[in-house]
PDB file of N, CA and C in Angstrom:
ATOM      1  N   UNK A   2       3.242 -14.473  -4.004  1.00 69.00           N
ATOM      2  CA  UNK A   2       3.074 -13.186  -3.341  1.00 69.00           C
ATOM      3  C   UNK A   2       3.506 -12.077  -4.301  1.00 69.00           C
ATOM      4  N   UNK A   3       2.580 -11.204  -4.659  1.00 87.00           N
ATOM      5  CA  UNK A   3       2.864 -10.153  -5.621  1.00 87.00           C
ATOM      6  C   UNK A   3       2.579  -8.774  -5.045  1.00 87.00           C
ATOM      7  N   UNK A   4       2.412  -8.658  -3.745  1.00 95.00           N
ATOM      8  CA  UNK A   4       2.130  -7.369  -3.135  1.00 95.00           C
ATOM      9  C   UNK A   4       3.420  -6.566  -3.001  1.00 95.00           C
ATOM     10  N   UNK A   5       3.474  -5.359  -3.566  1.00 96.00           N
ATOM     11  CA  UNK A   5       4.652  -4.517  -3.364  1.00 96.00           C
ATOM     12  C   UNK A   5       4.729  -4.015  -1.931  1.00 96.00           C
ATOM     13  N   UNK A   6       5.928  -3.604  -1.523  1.00 97.00           N
ATOM     14  CA  UNK A   6       6.165  -3.124  -0.166  1.00 97.00           C
ATOM     15  C   UNK A   6       6.827  -1.764  -0.236  1.00 97.00           C
ATOM     16  N   UNK A   7       6.158  -0.762   0.338  1.00 98.00           N
ATOM     17  CA  UNK A   7       6.667   0.598   0.346  1.00 98.00           C
ATOM     18  C   UNK A   7       7.433   0.879   1.637  1.00 98.00           C
ATOM     19  N   UNK A   8       8.391   1.792   1.544  1.00 98.00           N
ATOM     20  CA  UNK A   8       9.120   2.244   2.713  1.00 98.00           C
ATOM     21  C   UNK A   8       9.659   3.641   2.445  1.00 98.00           C
ATOM     22  N   UNK A   9      10.127   4.314   3.489  1.00 98.00           N
ATOM     23  CA  UNK A   9      10.783   5.596   3.354  1.00 98.00           C
ATOM     24  C   UNK A   9       9.971   6.799   3.772  1.00 98.00           C
ATOM     25  N   UNK A  10       8.726   6.607   4.136  1.00 98.00           N
ATOM     26  CA  UNK A  10       7.909   7.727   4.568  1.00 98.00           C
ATOM     27  C   UNK A  10       8.335   8.251   5.923  1.00 98.00           C
ATOM     28  N   UNK A  11       7.778   9.401   6.280  1.00 98.00           N
ATOM     29  CA  UNK A  11       8.093  10.001   7.553  1.00 98.00           C
ATOM     30  C   UNK A  11       7.635  11.432   7.622  1.00 98.00           C
ATOM     31  N   UNK A  12       8.102  12.118   8.647  1.00 98.00           N
ATOM     32  CA  UNK A  12       7.786  13.523   8.873  1.00 98.00           C
ATOM     33  C   UNK A  12       8.931  14.383   8.367  1.00 98.00           C
ATOM     34  N   UNK A  13       8.610  15.386   7.562  1.00 98.00           N
ATOM     35  CA  UNK A  13       9.618  16.264   6.991  1.00 98.00           C
ATOM     36  C   UNK A  13       9.084  17.692   6.979  1.00 98.00           C
ATOM     37  N   UNK A  14       9.982  18.661   7.101  1.00 98.00           N
ATOM     38  CA  UNK A  14       9.583  20.064   7.059  1.00 98.00           C
ATOM     39  C   UNK A  14       9.338  20.522   5.630  1.00 98.00           C
ATOM     40  N   UNK A  15       8.500  21.539   5.441  1.00 98.00           N
ATOM     41  CA  UNK A  15       8.330  22.090   4.095  1.00 98.00           C
ATOM     42  C   UNK A  15       9.673  22.464   3.477  1.00 98.00           C
ATOM     43  N   UNK A  16       9.822  22.145   2.198  1.00 98.00           N
ATOM     44  CA  UNK A  16      11.072  22.364   1.502  1.00 98.00           C
ATOM     45  C   UNK A  16      12.049  21.217   1.587  1.00 98.00           C
ATOM     46  N   UNK A  17      11.763  20.246   2.417  1.00 98.00           N
ATOM     47  CA  UNK A  17      12.638  19.102   2.584  1.00 98.00           C
ATOM     48  C   UNK A  17      12.433  18.043   1.528  1.00 98.00           C
ATOM     49  N   UNK A  18      13.139  16.926   1.703  1.00 98.00           N
ATOM     50  CA  UNK A  18      13.127  15.838   0.733  1.00 98.00           C
ATOM     51  C   UNK A  18      12.952  14.495   1.417  1.00 98.00           C
ATOM     52  N   UNK A  19      12.358  13.570   0.696  1.00 98.00           N
ATOM     53  CA  UNK A  19      12.256  12.178   1.093  1.00 98.00           C
ATOM     54  C   UNK A  19      12.402  11.315  -0.145  1.00 98.00           C
ATOM     55  N   UNK A  20      12.892  10.101   0.042  1.00 98.00           N
ATOM     56  CA  UNK A  20      12.910   9.126  -1.029  1.00 98.00           C
ATOM     57  C   UNK A  20      12.128   7.893  -0.597  1.00 98.00           C
ATOM     58  N   UNK A  21      11.075   7.599  -1.331  1.00 98.00           N
ATOM     59  CA  UNK A  21      10.269   6.418  -1.081  1.00 98.00           C
ATOM     60  C   UNK A  21      10.778   5.257  -1.926  1.00 98.00           C
ATOM     61  N   UNK A  22      10.691   4.057  -1.378  1.00 98.00           N
ATOM     62  CA  UNK A  22      11.100   2.853  -2.084  1.00 98.00           C
ATOM     63  C   UNK A  22       9.918   1.909  -2.225  1.00 98.00           C
ATOM     64  N   UNK A  23       9.863   1.223  -3.348  1.00 97.00           N
ATOM     65  CA  UNK A  23       8.857   0.205  -3.604  1.00 97.00           C
ATOM     66  C   UNK A  23       9.563  -1.069  -4.029  1.00 97.00           C
ATOM     67  N   UNK A  24       9.581  -2.056  -3.153  1.00 95.00           N
ATOM     68  CA  UNK A  24      10.045  -3.387  -3.515  1.00 95.00           C
ATOM     69  C   UNK A  24       8.921  -4.053  -4.291  1.00 95.00           C
ATOM     70  N   UNK A  25       9.114  -4.223  -5.592  1.00 90.00           N
ATOM     71  CA  UNK A  25       7.996  -4.432  -6.507  1.00 90.00           C
ATOM     72  C   UNK A  25       7.316  -5.790  -6.393  1.00 90.00           C
ATOM     73  N   UNK A  26       8.037  -6.821  -6.004  1.00 87.00           N
ATOM     74  CA  UNK A  26       7.516  -8.191  -5.901  1.00 87.00           C
ATOM     75  C   UNK A  26       7.136  -8.794  -7.250  1.00 87.00           C
ATOM     76  N   UNK A  27       7.339  -8.074  -8.334  1.00 82.00           N
ATOM     77  CA  UNK A  27       7.208  -8.567  -9.694  1.00 82.00           C
ATOM     78  C   UNK A  27       8.439  -8.111 -10.456  1.00 82.00           C
ATOM     79  N   UNK A  28       8.694  -8.748 -11.595  1.00 83.00           N
ATOM     80  CA  UNK A  28       9.812  -8.337 -12.423  1.00 83.00           C
ATOM     81  C   UNK A  28       9.461  -7.028 -13.115  1.00 83.00           C
ATOM     82  N   UNK A  29      10.148  -5.955 -12.750  1.00 77.00           N
ATOM     83  CA  UNK A  29       9.798  -4.634 -13.268  1.00 77.00           C
ATOM     84  C   UNK A  29      10.172  -4.459 -14.736  1.00 77.00           C
ATOM     85  N   UNK A  30      10.839  -5.439 -15.325  1.00 80.00           N
ATOM     86  CA  UNK A  30      11.159  -5.396 -16.754  1.00 80.00           C
ATOM     87  C   UNK A  30      10.330  -6.401 -17.553  1.00 80.00           C
ATOM     88  N   UNK A  31       9.212  -6.846 -17.008  1.00 84.00           N
ATOM     89  CA  UNK A  31       8.363  -7.847 -17.637  1.00 84.00           C
ATOM     90  C   UNK A  31       7.014  -7.291 -18.068  1.00 84.00           C
ATOM     91  N   UNK A  32       6.968  -6.016 -18.434  1.00 87.00           N
ATOM     92  CA  UNK A  32       5.750  -5.433 -18.966  1.00 87.00           C
ATOM     93  C   UNK A  32       4.867  -4.725 -17.959  1.00 87.00           C
ATOM     94  N   UNK A  33       5.228  -4.758 -16.693  1.00 90.00           N
ATOM     95  CA  UNK A  33       4.439  -4.078 -15.671  1.00 90.00           C
ATOM     96  C   UNK A  33       4.616  -2.569 -15.747  1.00 90.00           C
ATOM     97  N   UNK A  34       3.556  -1.865 -15.436  1.00 94.00           N
ATOM     98  CA  UNK A  34       3.624  -0.438 -15.181  1.00 94.00           C
ATOM     99  C   UNK A  34       3.634  -0.242 -13.670  1.00 94.00           C
ATOM    100  N   UNK A  35       4.662   0.438 -13.178  1.00 95.00           N
ATOM    101  CA  UNK A  35       4.788   0.711 -11.755  1.00 95.00           C
ATOM    102  C   UNK A  35       4.390   2.163 -11.515  1.00 95.00           C
ATOM    103  N   UNK A  36       3.562   2.389 -10.530  1.00 97.00           N
ATOM    104  CA  UNK A  36       3.099   3.740 -10.284  1.00 97.00           C
ATOM    105  C   UNK A  36       3.060   4.042  -8.793  1.00 97.00           C
ATOM    106  N   UNK A  37       3.204   5.320  -8.483  1.00 98.00           N
ATOM    107  CA  UNK A  37       3.001   5.835  -7.142  1.00 98.00           C
ATOM    108  C   UNK A  37       1.699   6.618  -7.117  1.00 98.00           C
ATOM    109  N   UNK A  38       0.903   6.352  -6.118  1.00 98.00           N
ATOM    110  CA  UNK A  38      -0.333   7.068  -5.860  1.00 98.00           C
ATOM    111  C   UNK A  38      -0.290   7.618  -4.443  1.00 98.00           C
ATOM    112  N   UNK A  39      -1.133   8.590  -4.173  1.00 98.00           N
ATOM    113  CA  UNK A  39      -1.219   9.104  -2.817  1.00 98.00           C
ATOM    114  C   UNK A  39      -2.666   9.411  -2.465  1.00 98.00           C
ATOM    115  N   UNK A  40      -2.957   9.321  -1.187  1.00 98.00           N
ATOM    116  CA  UNK A  40      -4.296   9.591  -0.692  1.00 98.00           C
ATOM    117  C   UNK A  40      -4.194  10.516   0.516  1.00 98.00           C
ATOM    118  N   UNK A  41      -4.463  11.811   0.322  1.00 97.00           N
ATOM    119  CA  UNK A  41      -4.497  12.722   1.459  1.00 97.00           C
ATOM    120  C   UNK A  41      -5.667  12.384   2.376  1.00 97.00           C
ATOM    121  N   UNK A  42      -5.612  12.801   3.630  1.00 92.00           N
ATOM    122  CA  UNK A  42      -6.718  12.528   4.550  1.00 92.00           C
ATOM    123  C   UNK A  42      -8.035  13.070   4.009  1.00 92.00           C
ATOM    124  N   UNK A  43      -9.051  12.219   3.985  1.00 95.00           N
ATOM    125  CA  UNK A  43     -10.376  12.629   3.565  1.00 95.00           C
ATOM    126  C   UNK A  43     -10.557  12.847   2.080  1.00 95.00           C
ATOM    127  N   UNK A  44      -9.571  12.495   1.267  1.00 97.00           N
ATOM    128  CA  UNK A  44      -9.647  12.714  -0.166  1.00 97.00           C
ATOM    129  C   UNK A  44      -9.467  11.411  -0.927  1.00 97.00           C
ATOM    130  N   UNK A  45      -9.775  11.461  -2.212  1.00 97.00           N
ATOM    131  CA  UNK A  45      -9.618  10.299  -3.076  1.00 97.00           C
ATOM    132  C   UNK A  45      -8.148  10.053  -3.386  1.00 97.00           C
ATOM    133  N   UNK A  46      -7.834   8.815  -3.659  1.00 97.00           N
ATOM    134  CA  UNK A  46      -6.490   8.458  -4.088  1.00 97.00           C
ATOM    135  C   UNK A  46      -6.212   9.060  -5.466  1.00 97.00           C
ATOM    136  N   UNK A  47      -5.006   9.578  -5.657  1.00 98.00           N
ATOM    137  CA  UNK A  47      -4.640  10.203  -6.911  1.00 98.00           C
ATOM    138  C   UNK A  47      -3.306   9.673  -7.409  1.00 98.00           C
ATOM    139  N   UNK A  48      -3.175   9.645  -8.720  1.00 98.00           N
ATOM    140  CA  UNK A  48      -1.944   9.191  -9.352  1.00 98.00           C
ATOM    141  C   UNK A  48      -0.867  10.261  -9.238  1.00 98.00           C
ATOM    142  N   UNK A  49       0.348   9.853  -8.875  1.00 98.00           N
ATOM    143  CA  UNK A  49       1.475  10.762  -8.715  1.00 98.00           C
ATOM    144  C   UNK A  49       2.470  10.617  -9.857  1.00 98.00           C
ATOM    145  N   UNK A  50       2.901   9.399 -10.147  1.00 98.00           N
ATOM    146  CA  UNK A  50       3.921   9.163 -11.159  1.00 98.00           C
ATOM    147  C   UNK A  50       3.866   7.718 -11.612  1.00 98.00           C
ATOM    148  N   UNK A  51       4.298   7.474 -12.850  1.00 98.00           N
ATOM    149  CA  UNK A  51       4.362   6.126 -13.389  1.00 98.00           C
ATOM    150  C   UNK A  51       5.690   5.904 -14.095  1.00 98.00           C
ATOM    151  N   UNK A  52       6.110   4.654 -14.152  1.00 96.00           N
ATOM    152  CA  UNK A  52       7.252   4.256 -14.952  1.00 96.00           C
ATOM    153  C   UNK A  52       6.936   2.901 -15.563  1.00 96.00           C
ATOM    154  N   UNK A  53       7.218   2.757 -16.861  1.00 94.00           N
ATOM    155  CA  UNK A  53       6.980   1.507 -17.560  1.00 94.00           C
ATOM    156  C   UNK A  53       8.233   0.652 -17.546  1.00 94.00           C
ATOM    157  N   UNK A  54       8.094  -0.589 -18.003  1.00 89.00           N
ATOM    158  CA  UNK A  54       9.236  -1.488 -18.064  1.00 89.00           C
ATOM    159  C   UNK A  54      10.294  -1.007 -19.047  1.00 89.00           C
ATOM    160  N   UNK A  55       9.911  -0.140 -19.990  1.00 91.00           N
ATOM    161  CA  UNK A  55      10.863   0.426 -20.929  1.00 91.00           C
ATOM    162  C   UNK A  55      11.470   1.734 -20.439  1.00 91.00           C
ATOM    163  N   UNK A  56      11.030   2.228 -19.289  1.00 93.00           N
ATOM    164  CA  UNK A  56      11.608   3.413 -18.693  1.00 93.00           C
ATOM    165  C   UNK A  56      10.862   4.700 -18.927  1.00 93.00           C
ATOM    166  N   UNK A  57       9.731   4.661 -19.609  1.00 96.00           N
ATOM    167  CA  UNK A  57       8.946   5.859 -19.840  1.00 96.00           C
ATOM    168  C   UNK A  57       8.301   6.331 -18.539  1.00 96.00           C
ATOM    169  N   UNK A  58       8.425   7.617 -18.244  1.00 98.00           N
ATOM    170  CA  UNK A  58       7.891   8.179 -17.006  1.00 98.00           C
ATOM    171  C   UNK A  58       6.834   9.232 -17.295  1.00 98.00           C
ATOM    172  N   UNK A  59       5.900   9.367 -16.365  1.00 98.00           N
ATOM    173  CA  UNK A  59       4.880  10.404 -16.408  1.00 98.00           C
ATOM    174  C   UNK A  59       4.625  10.889 -14.992  1.00 98.00           C
ATOM    175  N   UNK A  60       4.230  12.165 -14.883  1.00 98.00           N
ATOM    176  CA  UNK A  60       4.018  12.785 -13.586  1.00 98.00           C
ATOM    177  C   UNK A  60       2.726  13.577 -13.570  1.00 98.00           C
ATOM    178  N   UNK A  61       2.117  13.626 -12.406  1.00 98.00           N
ATOM    179  CA  UNK A  61       1.010  14.541 -12.203  1.00 98.00           C
ATOM    180  C   UNK A  61       1.522  15.974 -12.247  1.00 98.00           C
ATOM    181  N   UNK A  62       0.685  16.883 -12.740  1.00 98.00           N
ATOM    182  CA  UNK A  62       1.092  18.281 -12.827  1.00 98.00           C
ATOM    183  C   UNK A  62       1.524  18.839 -11.473  1.00 98.00           C
ATOM    184  N   UNK A  63       0.904  18.371 -10.408  1.00 97.00           N
ATOM    185  CA  UNK A  63       1.172  18.909  -9.082  1.00 97.00           C
ATOM    186  C   UNK A  63       2.564  18.574  -8.565  1.00 97.00           C
ATOM    187  N   UNK A  64       3.221  17.558  -9.145  1.00 98.00           N
ATOM    188  CA  UNK A  64       4.543  17.152  -8.677  1.00 98.00           C
ATOM    189  C   UNK A  64       5.613  17.285  -9.744  1.00 98.00           C
ATOM    190  N   UNK A  65       5.244  17.624 -10.959  1.00 97.00           N
ATOM    191  CA  UNK A  65       6.198  17.765 -12.055  1.00 97.00           C
ATOM    192  C   UNK A  65       7.303  18.744 -11.665  1.00 97.00           C
ATOM    193  N   UNK A  66       8.546  18.320 -11.856  1.00 97.00           N
ATOM    194  CA  UNK A  66       9.688  19.153 -11.533  1.00 97.00           C
ATOM    195  C   UNK A  66      10.174  19.015 -10.110  1.00 97.00           C
ATOM    196  N   UNK A  67       9.376  18.426  -9.238  1.00 98.00           N
ATOM    197  CA  UNK A  67       9.767  18.228  -7.843  1.00 98.00           C
ATOM    198  C   UNK A  67      10.014  16.763  -7.508  1.00 98.00           C
ATOM    199  N   UNK A  68       9.242  15.863  -8.122  1.00 98.00           N
ATOM    200  CA  UNK A  68       9.351  14.434  -7.848  1.00 98.00           C
ATOM    201  C   UNK A  68       9.989  13.739  -9.037  1.00 98.00           C
ATOM    202  N   UNK A  69      10.735  12.674  -8.769  1.00 98.00           N
ATOM    203  CA  UNK A  69      11.342  11.863  -9.811  1.00 98.00           C
ATOM    204  C   UNK A  69      11.124  10.393  -9.499  1.00 98.00           C
ATOM    205  N   UNK A  70      10.563   9.661 -10.454  1.00 98.00           N
ATOM    206  CA  UNK A  70      10.413   8.223 -10.316  1.00 98.00           C
ATOM    207  C   UNK A  70      11.561   7.552 -11.063  1.00 98.00           C
ATOM    208  N   UNK A  71      12.144   6.535 -10.455  1.00 97.00           N
ATOM    209  CA  UNK A  71      13.274   5.839 -11.049  1.00 97.00           C
ATOM    210  C   UNK A  71      13.249   4.382 -10.615  1.00 97.00           C
ATOM    211  N   UNK A  72      14.174   3.594 -11.140  1.00 95.00           N
ATOM    212  CA  UNK A  72      14.177   2.168 -10.855  1.00 95.00           C
ATOM    213  C   UNK A  72      15.591   1.644 -10.715  1.00 95.00           C
ATOM    214  N   UNK A  73      15.709   0.535 -10.006  1.00 93.00           N
ATOM    215  CA  UNK A  73      16.957  -0.197  -9.864  1.00 93.00           C
ATOM    216  C   UNK A  73      16.630  -1.644 -10.197  1.00 93.00           C
ATOM    217  N   UNK A  74      17.003  -2.077 -11.400  1.00 88.00           N
ATOM    218  CA  UNK A  74      16.663  -3.420 -11.833  1.00 88.00           C
ATOM    219  C   UNK A  74      17.308  -4.502 -10.991  1.00 88.00           C
ATOM    220  N   UNK A  75      18.538  -4.273 -10.537  1.00 89.00           N
ATOM    221  CA  UNK A  75      19.231  -5.270  -9.736  1.00 89.00           C
ATOM    222  C   UNK A  75      18.500  -5.541  -8.432  1.00 89.00           C
ATOM    223  N   UNK A  76      17.857  -4.521  -7.882  1.00 91.00           N
ATOM    224  CA  UNK A  76      17.118  -4.657  -6.635  1.00 91.00           C
ATOM    225  C   UNK A  76      15.623  -4.848  -6.859  1.00 91.00           C
ATOM    226  N   UNK A  77      15.181  -4.797  -8.137  1.00 91.00           N
ATOM    227  CA  UNK A  77      13.759  -4.888  -8.459  1.00 91.00           C
ATOM    228  C   UNK A  77      12.952  -3.888  -7.639  1.00 91.00           C
ATOM    229  N   UNK A  78      13.456  -2.666  -7.593  1.00 94.00           N
ATOM    230  CA  UNK A  78      12.894  -1.634  -6.743  1.00 94.00           C
ATOM    231  C   UNK A  78      12.654  -0.363  -7.550  1.00 94.00           C
ATOM    232  N   UNK A  79      11.551   0.294  -7.265  1.00 96.00           N
ATOM    233  CA  UNK A  79      11.216   1.583  -7.860  1.00 96.00           C
ATOM    234  C   UNK A  79      11.225   2.631  -6.758  1.00 96.00           C
ATOM    235  N   UNK A  80      11.754   3.809  -7.079  1.00 98.00           N
ATOM    236  CA  UNK A  80      11.897   4.878  -6.108  1.00 98.00           C
ATOM    237  C   UNK A  80      11.064   6.085  -6.504  1.00 98.00           C
ATOM    238  N   UNK A  81      10.704   6.868  -5.522  1.00 98.00           N
ATOM    239  CA  UNK A  81      10.105   8.169  -5.745  1.00 98.00           C
ATOM    240  C   UNK A  81      10.886   9.183  -4.923  1.00 98.00           C
ATOM    241  N   UNK A  82      11.732   9.953  -5.608  1.00 98.00           N
ATOM    242  CA  UNK A  82      12.475  11.020  -4.960  1.00 98.00           C
ATOM    243  C   UNK A  82      11.590  12.258  -4.909  1.00 98.00           C
ATOM    244  N   UNK A  83      11.344  12.761  -3.720  1.00 98.00           N
ATOM    245  CA  UNK A  83      10.449  13.886  -3.514  1.00 98.00           C
ATOM    246  C   UNK A  83      11.252  15.047  -2.940  1.00 98.00           C
ATOM    247  N   UNK A  84      11.346  16.126  -3.703  1.00 98.00           N
ATOM    248  CA  UNK A  84      12.061  17.325  -3.293  1.00 98.00           C
ATOM    249  C   UNK A  84      11.096  18.495  -3.167  1.00 98.00           C
ATOM    250  N   UNK A  85      11.549  19.537  -2.497  1.00 98.00           N
ATOM    251  CA  UNK A  85      10.747  20.752  -2.319  1.00 98.00           C
ATOM    252  C   UNK A  85       9.349  20.427  -1.827  1.00 98.00           C
ATOM    253  N   UNK A  86       9.287  19.610  -0.807  1.00 98.00           N
ATOM    254  CA  UNK A  86       7.999  19.130  -0.322  1.00 98.00           C
ATOM    255  C   UNK A  86       7.160  20.258   0.264  1.00 98.00           C
ATOM    256  N   UNK A  87       5.868  20.152   0.036  1.00 98.00           N
ATOM    257  CA  UNK A  87       4.891  21.119   0.495  1.00 98.00           C
ATOM    258  C   UNK A  87       3.907  20.450   1.442  1.00 98.00           C
ATOM    259  N   UNK A  88       3.263  21.214   2.317  1.00 98.00           N
ATOM    260  CA  UNK A  88       2.234  20.615   3.167  1.00 98.00           C
ATOM    261  C   UNK A  88       1.157  19.885   2.375  1.00 98.00           C
ATOM    262  N   UNK A  89       0.857  20.349   1.165  1.00 97.00           N
ATOM    263  CA  UNK A  89      -0.144  19.711   0.319  1.00 97.00           C
ATOM    264  C   UNK A  89       0.274  18.321  -0.145  1.00 97.00           C
ATOM    265  N   UNK A  90       1.548  17.966   0.009  1.00 98.00           N
ATOM    266  CA  UNK A  90       2.023  16.633  -0.340  1.00 98.00           C
ATOM    267  C   UNK A  90       1.739  15.613   0.756  1.00 98.00           C
ATOM    268  N   UNK A  91       1.254  16.057   1.895  1.00 98.00           N
ATOM    269  CA  UNK A  91       0.942  15.150   2.993  1.00 98.00           C
ATOM    270  C   UNK A  91      -0.115  14.149   2.553  1.00 98.00           C
ATOM    271  N   UNK A  92       0.202  12.863   2.656  1.00 98.00           N
ATOM    272  CA  UNK A  92      -0.691  11.803   2.204  1.00 98.00           C
ATOM    273  C   UNK A  92      -0.071  10.459   2.541  1.00 98.00           C
ATOM    274  N   UNK A  93      -0.879   9.425   2.398  1.00 98.00           N
ATOM    275  CA  UNK A  93      -0.332   8.089   2.409  1.00 98.00           C
ATOM    276  C   UNK A  93       0.003   7.723   0.962  1.00 98.00           C
ATOM    277  N   UNK A  94       1.225   7.287   0.737  1.00 98.00           N
ATOM    278  CA  UNK A  94       1.721   6.997  -0.597  1.00 98.00           C
ATOM    279  C   UNK A  94       1.744   5.492  -0.823  1.00 98.00           C
ATOM    280  N   UNK A  95       1.182   5.082  -1.958  1.00 98.00           N
ATOM    281  CA  UNK A  95       1.046   3.671  -2.302  1.00 98.00           C
ATOM    282  C   UNK A  95       1.775   3.358  -3.598  1.00 98.00           C
ATOM    283  N   UNK A  96       2.373   2.187  -3.655  1.00 97.00           N
ATOM    284  CA  UNK A  96       2.968   1.667  -4.868  1.00 97.00           C
ATOM    285  C   UNK A  96       2.011   0.671  -5.503  1.00 97.00           C
ATOM    286  N   UNK A  97       1.881   0.748  -6.819  1.00 96.00           N
ATOM    287  CA  UNK A  97       1.027  -0.155  -7.568  1.00 96.00           C
ATOM    288  C   UNK A  97       1.812  -0.785  -8.707  1.00 96.00           C
ATOM    289  N   UNK A  98       1.650  -2.090  -8.891  1.00 95.00           N
ATOM    290  CA  UNK A  98       2.211  -2.794 -10.035  1.00 95.00           C
ATOM    291  C   UNK A  98       1.059  -3.340 -10.857  1.00 95.00           C
ATOM    292  N   UNK A  99       1.064  -3.021 -12.148  1.00 94.00           N
ATOM    293  CA  UNK A  99      -0.062  -3.384 -13.004  1.00 94.00           C
ATOM    294  C   UNK A  99       0.413  -4.025 -14.301  1.00 94.00           C
ATOM    295  N   UNK A 100      -0.276  -5.101 -14.684  1.00 91.00           N
ATOM    296  CA  UNK A 100      -0.060  -5.745 -15.965  1.00 91.00           C
ATOM    297  C   UNK A 100      -1.433  -6.018 -16.560  1.00 91.00           C
ATOM    298  N   UNK A 101      -1.815  -5.234 -17.572  1.00 88.00           N
ATOM    299  CA  UNK A 101      -3.157  -5.336 -18.106  1.00 88.00           C
ATOM    300  C   UNK A 101      -4.172  -5.078 -17.015  1.00 88.00           C
ATOM    301  N   UNK A 102      -5.157  -6.000 -16.866  1.00 91.00           N
ATOM    302  CA  UNK A 102      -6.166  -5.790 -15.822  1.00 91.00           C
ATOM    303  C   UNK A 102      -5.726  -6.195 -14.429  1.00 91.00           C
ATOM    304  N   UNK A 103      -4.548  -6.774 -14.288  1.00 89.00           N
ATOM    305  CA  UNK A 103      -4.062  -7.229 -12.992  1.00 89.00           C
ATOM    306  C   UNK A 103      -3.342  -6.092 -12.287  1.00 89.00           C
ATOM    307  N   UNK A 104      -3.730  -5.841 -11.055  1.00 93.00           N
ATOM    308  CA  UNK A 104      -3.206  -4.713 -10.305  1.00 93.00           C
ATOM    309  C   UNK A 104      -2.900  -5.144  -8.880  1.00 93.00           C
ATOM    310  N   UNK A 105      -1.717  -4.766  -8.391  1.00 95.00           N
ATOM    311  CA  UNK A 105      -1.271  -5.136  -7.054  1.00 95.00           C
ATOM    312  C   UNK A 105      -0.916  -3.878  -6.269  1.00 95.00           C
ATOM    313  N   UNK A 106      -1.448  -3.781  -5.065  1.00 96.00           N
ATOM    314  CA  UNK A 106      -1.240  -2.618  -4.205  1.00 96.00           C
ATOM    315  C   UNK A 106      -0.463  -2.982  -2.955  1.00 96.00           C
ATOM    316  N   UNK A 107       0.421  -2.076  -2.544  1.00 97.00           N
ATOM    317  CA  UNK A 107       1.077  -2.208  -1.266  1.00 97.00           C
ATOM    318  C   UNK A 107       0.232  -1.623  -0.151  1.00 97.00           C
ATOM    319  N   UNK A 108       0.757  -1.688   1.065  1.00 97.00           N
ATOM    320  CA  UNK A 108       0.052  -1.170   2.232  1.00 97.00           C
ATOM    321  C   UNK A 108       0.184   0.337   2.384  1.00 97.00           C
ATOM    322  N   UNK A 109       1.166   0.925   1.718  1.00 98.00           N
ATOM    323  CA  UNK A 109       1.374   2.357   1.768  1.00 98.00           C
ATOM    324  C   UNK A 109       2.370   2.771   2.831  1.00 98.00           C
ATOM    325  N   UNK A 110       2.882   3.990   2.680  1.00 98.00           N
ATOM    326  CA  UNK A 110       3.770   4.593   3.659  1.00 98.00           C
ATOM    327  C   UNK A 110       3.363   6.060   3.828  1.00 98.00           C
ATOM    328  N   UNK A 111       3.308   6.505   5.062  1.00 98.00           N
ATOM    329  CA  UNK A 111       2.797   7.838   5.368  1.00 98.00           C
ATOM    330  C   UNK A 111       3.877   8.890   5.184  1.00 98.00           C
ATOM    331  N   UNK A 112       3.516   9.974   4.497  1.00 98.00           N
ATOM    332  CA  UNK A 112       4.372  11.143   4.346  1.00 98.00           C
ATOM    333  C   UNK A 112       3.635  12.336   4.939  1.00 98.00           C
ATOM    334  N   UNK A 113       4.264  12.991   5.893  1.00 98.00           N
ATOM    335  CA  UNK A 113       3.686  14.169   6.517  1.00 98.00           C
ATOM    336  C   UNK A 113       4.662  15.326   6.375  1.00 98.00           C
ATOM    337  N   UNK A 114       4.209  16.408   5.769  1.00 98.00           N
ATOM    338  CA  UNK A 114       5.020  17.601   5.552  1.00 98.00           C
ATOM    339  C   UNK A 114       4.465  18.694   6.448  1.00 98.00           C
ATOM    340  N   UNK A 115       5.208  19.041   7.465  1.00 97.00           N
ATOM    341  CA  UNK A 115       4.720  19.996   8.451  1.00 97.00           C
ATOM    342  C   UNK A 115       5.886  20.609   9.202  1.00 97.00           C
ATOM    343  N   UNK A 116       5.723  21.858   9.608  1.00 94.00           N
ATOM    344  CA  UNK A 116       6.698  22.522  10.448  1.00 94.00           C
ATOM    345  C   UNK A 116       6.261  22.515  11.902  1.00 94.00           C
TER     346      UNK A 116
END
């Protein structure tokens, strides 16, 4: 079983914060690239942030400075800390683990930013 499991989504007011968790189901220090993606209603899925097994991170321009991707090796878990949330961040957020052409997707967790 290599499907990651996301958690931590919910309803939050604009300007608030959430932390999403991804239980990776693979060894996050074994060459996998772990990424967070999101899919707003009626739109295509888009890349949010990535972290490599060596710790290199990248962010979409839309979340740079507001979101932080991090990892806990002891728990084999990757996090997405989301601050200063905007209504435009409303989406279903998915964790992906990838090694070369092999890609594993979780079921996603819903994030809704609304007052």
